[in-house]
JSON list of C-alpha atoms in Angstrom, two decimals:
[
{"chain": "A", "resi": 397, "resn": "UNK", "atom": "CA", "xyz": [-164.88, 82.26, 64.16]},
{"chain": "A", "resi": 398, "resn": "UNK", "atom": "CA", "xyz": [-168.63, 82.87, 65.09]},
{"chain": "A", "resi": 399, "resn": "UNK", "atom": "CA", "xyz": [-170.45, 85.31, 62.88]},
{"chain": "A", "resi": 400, "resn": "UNK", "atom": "CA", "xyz": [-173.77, 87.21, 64.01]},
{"chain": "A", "resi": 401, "resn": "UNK", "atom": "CA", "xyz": [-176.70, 87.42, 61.12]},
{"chain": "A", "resi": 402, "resn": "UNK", "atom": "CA", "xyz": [-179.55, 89.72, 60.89]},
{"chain": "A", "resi": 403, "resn": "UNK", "atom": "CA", "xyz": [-182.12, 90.50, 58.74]},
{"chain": "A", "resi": 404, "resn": "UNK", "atom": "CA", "xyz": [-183.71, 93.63, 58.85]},
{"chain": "A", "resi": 405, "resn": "UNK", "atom": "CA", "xyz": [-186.79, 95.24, 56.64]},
{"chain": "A", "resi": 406, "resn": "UNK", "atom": "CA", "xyz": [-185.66, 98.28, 54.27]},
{"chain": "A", "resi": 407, "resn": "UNK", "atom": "CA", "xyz": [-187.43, 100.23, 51.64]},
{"chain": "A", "resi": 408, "resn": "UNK", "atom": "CA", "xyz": [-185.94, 98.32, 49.37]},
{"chain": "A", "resi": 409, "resn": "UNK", "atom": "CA", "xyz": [-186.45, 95.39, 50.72]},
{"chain": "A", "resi": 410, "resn": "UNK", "atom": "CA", "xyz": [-185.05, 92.31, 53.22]},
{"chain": "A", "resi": 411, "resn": "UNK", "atom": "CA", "xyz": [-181.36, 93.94, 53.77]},
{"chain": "A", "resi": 412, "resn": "UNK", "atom": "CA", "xyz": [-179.27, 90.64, 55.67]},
{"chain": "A", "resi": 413, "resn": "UNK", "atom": "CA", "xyz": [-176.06, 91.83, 57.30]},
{"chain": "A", "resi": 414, "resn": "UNK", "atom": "CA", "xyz": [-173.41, 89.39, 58.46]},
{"chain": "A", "resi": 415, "resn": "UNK", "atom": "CA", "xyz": [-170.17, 90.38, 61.06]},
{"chain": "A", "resi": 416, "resn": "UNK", "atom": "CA", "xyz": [-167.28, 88.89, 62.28]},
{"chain": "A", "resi": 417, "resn": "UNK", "atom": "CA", "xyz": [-167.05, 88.71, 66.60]},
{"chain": "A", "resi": 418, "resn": "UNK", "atom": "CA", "xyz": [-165.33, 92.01, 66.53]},
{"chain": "A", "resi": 419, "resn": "UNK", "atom": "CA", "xyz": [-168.45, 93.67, 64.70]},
{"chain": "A", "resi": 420, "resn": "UNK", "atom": "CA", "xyz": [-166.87, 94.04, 61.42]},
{"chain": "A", "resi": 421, "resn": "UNK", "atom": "CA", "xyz": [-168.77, 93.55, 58.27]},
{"chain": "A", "resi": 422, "resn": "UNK", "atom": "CA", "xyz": [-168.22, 90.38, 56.37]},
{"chain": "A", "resi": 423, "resn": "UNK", "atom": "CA", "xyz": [-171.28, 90.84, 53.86]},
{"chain": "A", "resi": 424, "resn": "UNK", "atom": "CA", "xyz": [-174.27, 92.34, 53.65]},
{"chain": "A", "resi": 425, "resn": "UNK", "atom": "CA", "xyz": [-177.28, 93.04, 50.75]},
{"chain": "A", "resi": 426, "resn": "UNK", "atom": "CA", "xyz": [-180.82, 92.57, 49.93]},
{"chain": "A", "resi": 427, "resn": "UNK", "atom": "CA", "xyz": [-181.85, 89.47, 50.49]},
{"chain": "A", "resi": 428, "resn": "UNK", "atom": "CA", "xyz": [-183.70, 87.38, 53.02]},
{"chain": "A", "resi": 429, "resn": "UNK", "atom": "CA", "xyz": [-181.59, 84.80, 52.42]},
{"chain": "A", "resi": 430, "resn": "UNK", "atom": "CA", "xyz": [-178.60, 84.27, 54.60]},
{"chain": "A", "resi": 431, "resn": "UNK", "atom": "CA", "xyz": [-176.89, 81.53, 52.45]},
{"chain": "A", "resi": 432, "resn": "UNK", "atom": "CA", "xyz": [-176.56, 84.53, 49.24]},
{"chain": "A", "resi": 433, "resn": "UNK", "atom": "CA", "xyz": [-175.30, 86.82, 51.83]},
{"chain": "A", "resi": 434, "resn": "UNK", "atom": "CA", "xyz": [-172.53, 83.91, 53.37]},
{"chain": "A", "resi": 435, "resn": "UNK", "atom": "CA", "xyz": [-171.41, 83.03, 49.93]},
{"chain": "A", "resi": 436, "resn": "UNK", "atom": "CA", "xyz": [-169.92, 86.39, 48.81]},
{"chain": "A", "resi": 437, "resn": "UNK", "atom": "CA", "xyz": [-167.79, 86.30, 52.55]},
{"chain": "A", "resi": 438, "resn": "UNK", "atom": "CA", "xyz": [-163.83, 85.20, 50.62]},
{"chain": "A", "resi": 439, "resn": "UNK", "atom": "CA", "xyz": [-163.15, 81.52, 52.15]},
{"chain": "A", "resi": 440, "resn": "UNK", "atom": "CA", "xyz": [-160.25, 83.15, 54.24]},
{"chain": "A", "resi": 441, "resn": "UNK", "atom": "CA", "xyz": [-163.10, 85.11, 56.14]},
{"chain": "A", "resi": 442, "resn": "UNK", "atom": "CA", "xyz": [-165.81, 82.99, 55.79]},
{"chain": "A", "resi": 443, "resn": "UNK", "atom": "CA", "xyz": [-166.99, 82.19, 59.47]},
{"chain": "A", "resi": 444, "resn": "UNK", "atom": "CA", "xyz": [-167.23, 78.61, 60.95]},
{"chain": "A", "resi": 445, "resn": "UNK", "atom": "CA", "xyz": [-170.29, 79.01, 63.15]},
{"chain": "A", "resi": 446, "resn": "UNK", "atom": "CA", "xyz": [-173.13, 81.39, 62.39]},
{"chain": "A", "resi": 447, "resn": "UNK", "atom": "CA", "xyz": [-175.56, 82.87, 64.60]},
{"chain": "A", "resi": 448, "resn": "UNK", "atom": "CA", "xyz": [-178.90, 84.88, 64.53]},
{"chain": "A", "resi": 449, "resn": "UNK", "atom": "CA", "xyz": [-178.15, 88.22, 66.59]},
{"chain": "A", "resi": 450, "resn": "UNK", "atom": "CA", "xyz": [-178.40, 92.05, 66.27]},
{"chain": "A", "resi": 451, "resn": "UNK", "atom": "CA", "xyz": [-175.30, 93.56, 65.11]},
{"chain": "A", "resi": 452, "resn": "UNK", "atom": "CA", "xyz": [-174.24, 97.29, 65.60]},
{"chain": "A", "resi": 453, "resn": "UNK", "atom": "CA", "xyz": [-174.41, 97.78, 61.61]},
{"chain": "A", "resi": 454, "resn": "UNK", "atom": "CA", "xyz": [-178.30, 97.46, 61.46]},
{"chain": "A", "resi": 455, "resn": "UNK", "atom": "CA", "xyz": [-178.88, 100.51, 63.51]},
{"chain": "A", "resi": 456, "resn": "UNK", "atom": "CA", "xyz": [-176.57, 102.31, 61.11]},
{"chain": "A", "resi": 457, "resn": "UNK", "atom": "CA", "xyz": [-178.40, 100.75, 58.03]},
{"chain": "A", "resi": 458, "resn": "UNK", "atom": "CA", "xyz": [-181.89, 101.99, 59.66]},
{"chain": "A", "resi": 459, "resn": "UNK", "atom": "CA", "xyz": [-180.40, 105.21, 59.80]},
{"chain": "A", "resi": 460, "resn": "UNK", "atom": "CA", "xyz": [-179.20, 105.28, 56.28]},
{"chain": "A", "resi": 461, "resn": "UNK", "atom": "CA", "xyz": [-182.61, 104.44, 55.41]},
{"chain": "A", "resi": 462, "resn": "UNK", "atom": "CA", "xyz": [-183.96, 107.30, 58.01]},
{"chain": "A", "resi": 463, "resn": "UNK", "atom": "CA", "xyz": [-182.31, 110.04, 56.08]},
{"chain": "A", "resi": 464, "resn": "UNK", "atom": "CA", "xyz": [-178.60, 109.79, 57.64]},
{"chain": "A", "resi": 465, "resn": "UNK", "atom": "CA", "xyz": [-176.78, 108.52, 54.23]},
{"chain": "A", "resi": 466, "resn": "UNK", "atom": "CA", "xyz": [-174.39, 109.00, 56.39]},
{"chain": "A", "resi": 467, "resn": "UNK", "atom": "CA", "xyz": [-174.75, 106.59, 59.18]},
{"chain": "A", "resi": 468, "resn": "UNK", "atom": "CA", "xyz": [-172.84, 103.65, 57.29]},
{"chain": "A", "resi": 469, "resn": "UNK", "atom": "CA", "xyz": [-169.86, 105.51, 56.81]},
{"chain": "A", "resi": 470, "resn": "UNK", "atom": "CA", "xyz": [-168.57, 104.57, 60.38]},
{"chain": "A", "resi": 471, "resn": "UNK", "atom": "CA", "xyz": [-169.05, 100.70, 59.86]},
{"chain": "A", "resi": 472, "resn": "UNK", "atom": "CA", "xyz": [-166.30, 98.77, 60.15]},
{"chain": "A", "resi": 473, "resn": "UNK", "atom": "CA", "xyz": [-165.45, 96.13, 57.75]},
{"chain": "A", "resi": 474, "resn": "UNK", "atom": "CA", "xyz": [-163.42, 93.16, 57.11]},
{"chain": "A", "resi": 475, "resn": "UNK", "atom": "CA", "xyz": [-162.70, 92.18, 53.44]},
{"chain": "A", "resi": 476, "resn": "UNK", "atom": "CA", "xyz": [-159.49, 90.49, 51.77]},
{"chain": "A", "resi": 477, "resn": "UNK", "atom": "CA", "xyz": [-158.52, 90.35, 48.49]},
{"chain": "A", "resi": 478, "resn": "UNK", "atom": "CA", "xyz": [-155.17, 92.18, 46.11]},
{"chain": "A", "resi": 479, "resn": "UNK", "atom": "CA", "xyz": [-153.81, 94.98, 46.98]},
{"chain": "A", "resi": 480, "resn": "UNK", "atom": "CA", "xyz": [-155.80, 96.36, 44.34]},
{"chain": "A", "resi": 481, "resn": "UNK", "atom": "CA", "xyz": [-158.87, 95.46, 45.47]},
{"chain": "A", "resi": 482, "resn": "UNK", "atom": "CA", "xyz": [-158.44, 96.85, 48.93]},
{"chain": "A", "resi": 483, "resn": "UNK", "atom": "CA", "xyz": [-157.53, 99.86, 47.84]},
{"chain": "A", "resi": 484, "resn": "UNK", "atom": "CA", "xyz": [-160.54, 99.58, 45.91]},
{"chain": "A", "resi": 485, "resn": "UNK", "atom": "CA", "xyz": [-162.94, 98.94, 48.57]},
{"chain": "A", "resi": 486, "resn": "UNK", "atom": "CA", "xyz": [-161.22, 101.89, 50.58]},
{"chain": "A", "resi": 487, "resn": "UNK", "atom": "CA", "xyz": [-161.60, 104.18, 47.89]},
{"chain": "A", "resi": 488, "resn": "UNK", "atom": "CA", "xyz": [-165.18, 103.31, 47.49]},
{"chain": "A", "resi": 489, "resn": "UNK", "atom": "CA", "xyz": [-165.59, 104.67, 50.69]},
{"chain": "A", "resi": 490, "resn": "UNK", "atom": "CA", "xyz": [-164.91, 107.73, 49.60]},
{"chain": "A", "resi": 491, "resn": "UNK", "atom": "CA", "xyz": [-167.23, 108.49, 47.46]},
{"chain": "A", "resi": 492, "resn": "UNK", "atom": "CA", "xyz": [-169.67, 110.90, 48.71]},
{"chain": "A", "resi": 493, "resn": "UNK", "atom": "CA", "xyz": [-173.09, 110.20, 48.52]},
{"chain": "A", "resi": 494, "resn": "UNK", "atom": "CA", "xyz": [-175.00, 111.60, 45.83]},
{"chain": "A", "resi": 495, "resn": "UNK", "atom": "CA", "xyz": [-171.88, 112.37, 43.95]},
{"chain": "A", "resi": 496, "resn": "UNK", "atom": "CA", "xyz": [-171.07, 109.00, 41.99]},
{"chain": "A", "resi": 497, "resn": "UNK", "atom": "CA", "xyz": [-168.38, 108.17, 40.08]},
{"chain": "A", "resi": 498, "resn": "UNK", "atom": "CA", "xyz": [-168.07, 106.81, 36.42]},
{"chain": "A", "resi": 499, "resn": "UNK", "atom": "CA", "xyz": [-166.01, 103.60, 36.55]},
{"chain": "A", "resi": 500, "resn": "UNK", "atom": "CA", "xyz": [-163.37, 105.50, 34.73]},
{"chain": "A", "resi": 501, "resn": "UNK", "atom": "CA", "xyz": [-163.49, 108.16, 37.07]},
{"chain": "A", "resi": 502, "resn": "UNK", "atom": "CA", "xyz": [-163.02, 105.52, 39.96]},
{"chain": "A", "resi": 503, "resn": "UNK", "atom": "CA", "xyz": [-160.17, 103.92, 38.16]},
{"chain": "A", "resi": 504, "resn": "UNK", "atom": "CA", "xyz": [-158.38, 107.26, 38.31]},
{"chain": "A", "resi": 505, "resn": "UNK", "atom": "CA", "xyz": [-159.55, 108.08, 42.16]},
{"chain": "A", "resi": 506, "resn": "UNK", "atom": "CA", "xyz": [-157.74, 104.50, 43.15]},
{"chain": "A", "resi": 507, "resn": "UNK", "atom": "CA", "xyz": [-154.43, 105.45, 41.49]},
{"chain": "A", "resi": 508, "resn": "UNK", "atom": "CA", "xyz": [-155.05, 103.28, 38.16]},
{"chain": "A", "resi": 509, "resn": "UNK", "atom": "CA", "xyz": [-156.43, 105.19, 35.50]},
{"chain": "A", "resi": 510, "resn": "UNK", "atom": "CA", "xyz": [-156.23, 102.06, 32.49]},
{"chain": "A", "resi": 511, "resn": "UNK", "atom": "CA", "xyz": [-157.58, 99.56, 34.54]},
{"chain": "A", "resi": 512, "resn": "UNK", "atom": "CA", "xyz": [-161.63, 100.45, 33.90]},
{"chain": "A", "resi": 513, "resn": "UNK", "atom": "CA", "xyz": [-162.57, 96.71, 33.69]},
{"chain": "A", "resi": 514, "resn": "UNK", "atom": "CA", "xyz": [-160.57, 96.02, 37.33]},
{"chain": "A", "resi": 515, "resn": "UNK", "atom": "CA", "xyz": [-162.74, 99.04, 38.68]},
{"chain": "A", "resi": 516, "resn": "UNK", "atom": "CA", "xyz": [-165.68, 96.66, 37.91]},
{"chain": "A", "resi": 517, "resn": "UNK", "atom": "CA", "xyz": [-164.59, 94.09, 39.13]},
{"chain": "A", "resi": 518, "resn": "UNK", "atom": "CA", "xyz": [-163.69, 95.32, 42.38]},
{"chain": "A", "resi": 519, "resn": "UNK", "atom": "CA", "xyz": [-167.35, 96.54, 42.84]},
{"chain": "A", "resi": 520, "resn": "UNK", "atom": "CA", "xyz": [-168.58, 92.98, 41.54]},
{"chain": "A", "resi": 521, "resn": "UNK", "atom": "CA", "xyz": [-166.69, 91.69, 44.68]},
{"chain": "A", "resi": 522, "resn": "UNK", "atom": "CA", "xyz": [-167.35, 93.58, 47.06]},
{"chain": "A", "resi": 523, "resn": "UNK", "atom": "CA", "xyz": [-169.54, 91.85, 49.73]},
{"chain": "A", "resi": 524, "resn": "UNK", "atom": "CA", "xyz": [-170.33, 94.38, 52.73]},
{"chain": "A", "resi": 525, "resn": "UNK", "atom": "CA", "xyz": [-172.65, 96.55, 50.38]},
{"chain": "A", "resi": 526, "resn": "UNK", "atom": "CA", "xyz": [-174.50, 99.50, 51.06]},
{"chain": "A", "resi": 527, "resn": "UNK", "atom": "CA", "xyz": [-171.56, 99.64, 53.68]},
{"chain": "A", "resi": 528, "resn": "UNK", "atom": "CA", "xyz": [-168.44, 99.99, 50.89]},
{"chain": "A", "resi": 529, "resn": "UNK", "atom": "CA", "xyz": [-170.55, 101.99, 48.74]},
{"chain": "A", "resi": 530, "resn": "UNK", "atom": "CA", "xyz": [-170.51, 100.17, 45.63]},
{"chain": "A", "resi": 531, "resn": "UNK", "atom": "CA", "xyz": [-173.15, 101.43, 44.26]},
{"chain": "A", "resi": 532, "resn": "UNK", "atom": "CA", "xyz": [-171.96, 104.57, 43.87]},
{"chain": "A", "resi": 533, "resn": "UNK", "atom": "CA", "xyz": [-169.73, 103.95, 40.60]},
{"chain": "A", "resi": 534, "resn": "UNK", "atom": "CA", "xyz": [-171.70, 104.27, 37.29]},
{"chain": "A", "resi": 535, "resn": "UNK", "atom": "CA", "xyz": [-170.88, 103.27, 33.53]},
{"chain": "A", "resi": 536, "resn": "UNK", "atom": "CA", "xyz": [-169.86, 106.22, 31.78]},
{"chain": "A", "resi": 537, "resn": "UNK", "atom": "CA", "xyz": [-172.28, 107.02, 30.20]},
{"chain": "A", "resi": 538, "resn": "UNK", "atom": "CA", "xyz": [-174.01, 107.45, 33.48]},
{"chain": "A", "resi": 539, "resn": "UNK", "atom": "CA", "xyz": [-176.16, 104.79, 33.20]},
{"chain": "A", "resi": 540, "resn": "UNK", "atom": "CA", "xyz": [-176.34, 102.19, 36.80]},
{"chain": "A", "resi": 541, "resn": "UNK", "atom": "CA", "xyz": [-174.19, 99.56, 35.06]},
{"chain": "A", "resi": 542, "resn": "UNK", "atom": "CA", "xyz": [-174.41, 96.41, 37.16]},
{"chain": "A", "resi": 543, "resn": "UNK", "atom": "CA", "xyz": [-175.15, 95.44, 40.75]},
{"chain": "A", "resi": 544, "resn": "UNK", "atom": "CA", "xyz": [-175.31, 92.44, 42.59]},
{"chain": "A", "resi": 545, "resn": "UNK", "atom": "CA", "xyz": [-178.42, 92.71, 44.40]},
{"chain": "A", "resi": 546, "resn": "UNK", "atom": "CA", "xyz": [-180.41, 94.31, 41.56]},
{"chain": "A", "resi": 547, "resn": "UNK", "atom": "CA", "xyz": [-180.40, 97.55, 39.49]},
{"chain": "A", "resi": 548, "resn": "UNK", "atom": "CA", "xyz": [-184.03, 98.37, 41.19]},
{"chain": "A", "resi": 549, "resn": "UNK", "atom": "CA", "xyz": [-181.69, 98.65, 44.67]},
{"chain": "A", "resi": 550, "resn": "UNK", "atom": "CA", "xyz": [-179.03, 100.47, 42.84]},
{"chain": "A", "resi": 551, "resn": "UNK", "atom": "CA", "xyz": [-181.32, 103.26, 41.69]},
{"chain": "A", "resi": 552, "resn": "UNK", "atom": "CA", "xyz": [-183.36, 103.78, 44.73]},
{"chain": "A", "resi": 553, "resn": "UNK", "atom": "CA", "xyz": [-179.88, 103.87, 47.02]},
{"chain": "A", "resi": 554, "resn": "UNK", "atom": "CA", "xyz": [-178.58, 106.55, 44.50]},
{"chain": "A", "resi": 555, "resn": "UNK", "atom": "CA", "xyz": [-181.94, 108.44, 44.43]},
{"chain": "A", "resi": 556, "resn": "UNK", "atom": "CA", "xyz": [-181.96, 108.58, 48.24]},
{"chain": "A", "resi": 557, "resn": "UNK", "atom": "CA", "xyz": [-178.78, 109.72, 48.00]},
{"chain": "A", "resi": 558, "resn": "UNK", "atom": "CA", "xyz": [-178.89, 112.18, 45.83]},
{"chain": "A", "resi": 559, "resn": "UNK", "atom": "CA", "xyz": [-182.13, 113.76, 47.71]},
{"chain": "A", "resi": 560, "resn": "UNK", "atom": "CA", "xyz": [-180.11, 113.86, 51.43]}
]
């Protein structure tokens, strides 16, 4: 499989975006580095031949950043992992903006109220971000928690948010 890779300029900074022939999003975050952004793609995904190209997700990504937090929500994505995990990712993308969730509070939305630390985890591997909304799950005491690409990213993404 041949994947397209772009780089576009954000706010928050270089924001690299890599999808499958179909358009799908295999990974994505803020970096200008498109080895960081290949090596959170699974192996089962993980494309043989890469290519420098626009892809349909940048214009919603520039939109995002326009105003439209809503813009990503159409993306298409490809991700594989447990069942759990998937139904992780989908329920991430649920989560409206500027209304985040505690990781408890996630754990519940997914169906699996005791399993907190697997609520992390699925947002700790989840590689199309800004995309499957991550970012939108906090600790519970409210505070950002983790985030791969930087807590600086996390907290500008949820303040734009939370101002739309």
């Amino acid at each position: 499989m041949t994947a397209t890779i772009q780089t576009i300029d954000t706010p928050d900074g270089p924001f690299t975006i890599v999808a499958d022939e179909r358009g799908r999003v295999l990974a994505s975050g803020w970096t200008a580095d498109p080895q960081e952004a290949l090596d959170r793609i699974p192996r089962q995904l993980r494309p043989s031949e890469v290519v420098e190209g626009e892809t349909a997700a940048a214009a919603a990504a520039r939109a995002y950043y326009a105003g439209d937090v809503t813009a990503i929500d159409g993306v298409e994505v490809a991700q594989r992992g447990t069942a759990l995990q998937e139904r992780g990712w989908a329920g991430l993308r649920t989560i409206e903006p500027g209304s985040p969730l505690t990781y408890t509070e996630f754990a519940a939305a997914i169906g699996e109220p005791a399993a907190v630390r697997a609520a992390a985890s699925i947002c700790a591997r989840n590689a199309p971000a800004l995309f499957v909304p991550c970012h939108r799950v906090l600790r519970s005491d409210g505070t950002l928690g983790g985030f791969a690409w930087g807590l600086d990213v996390k907290r500008s993404l949820l303040a734009r948010e939370a101002a739309a």
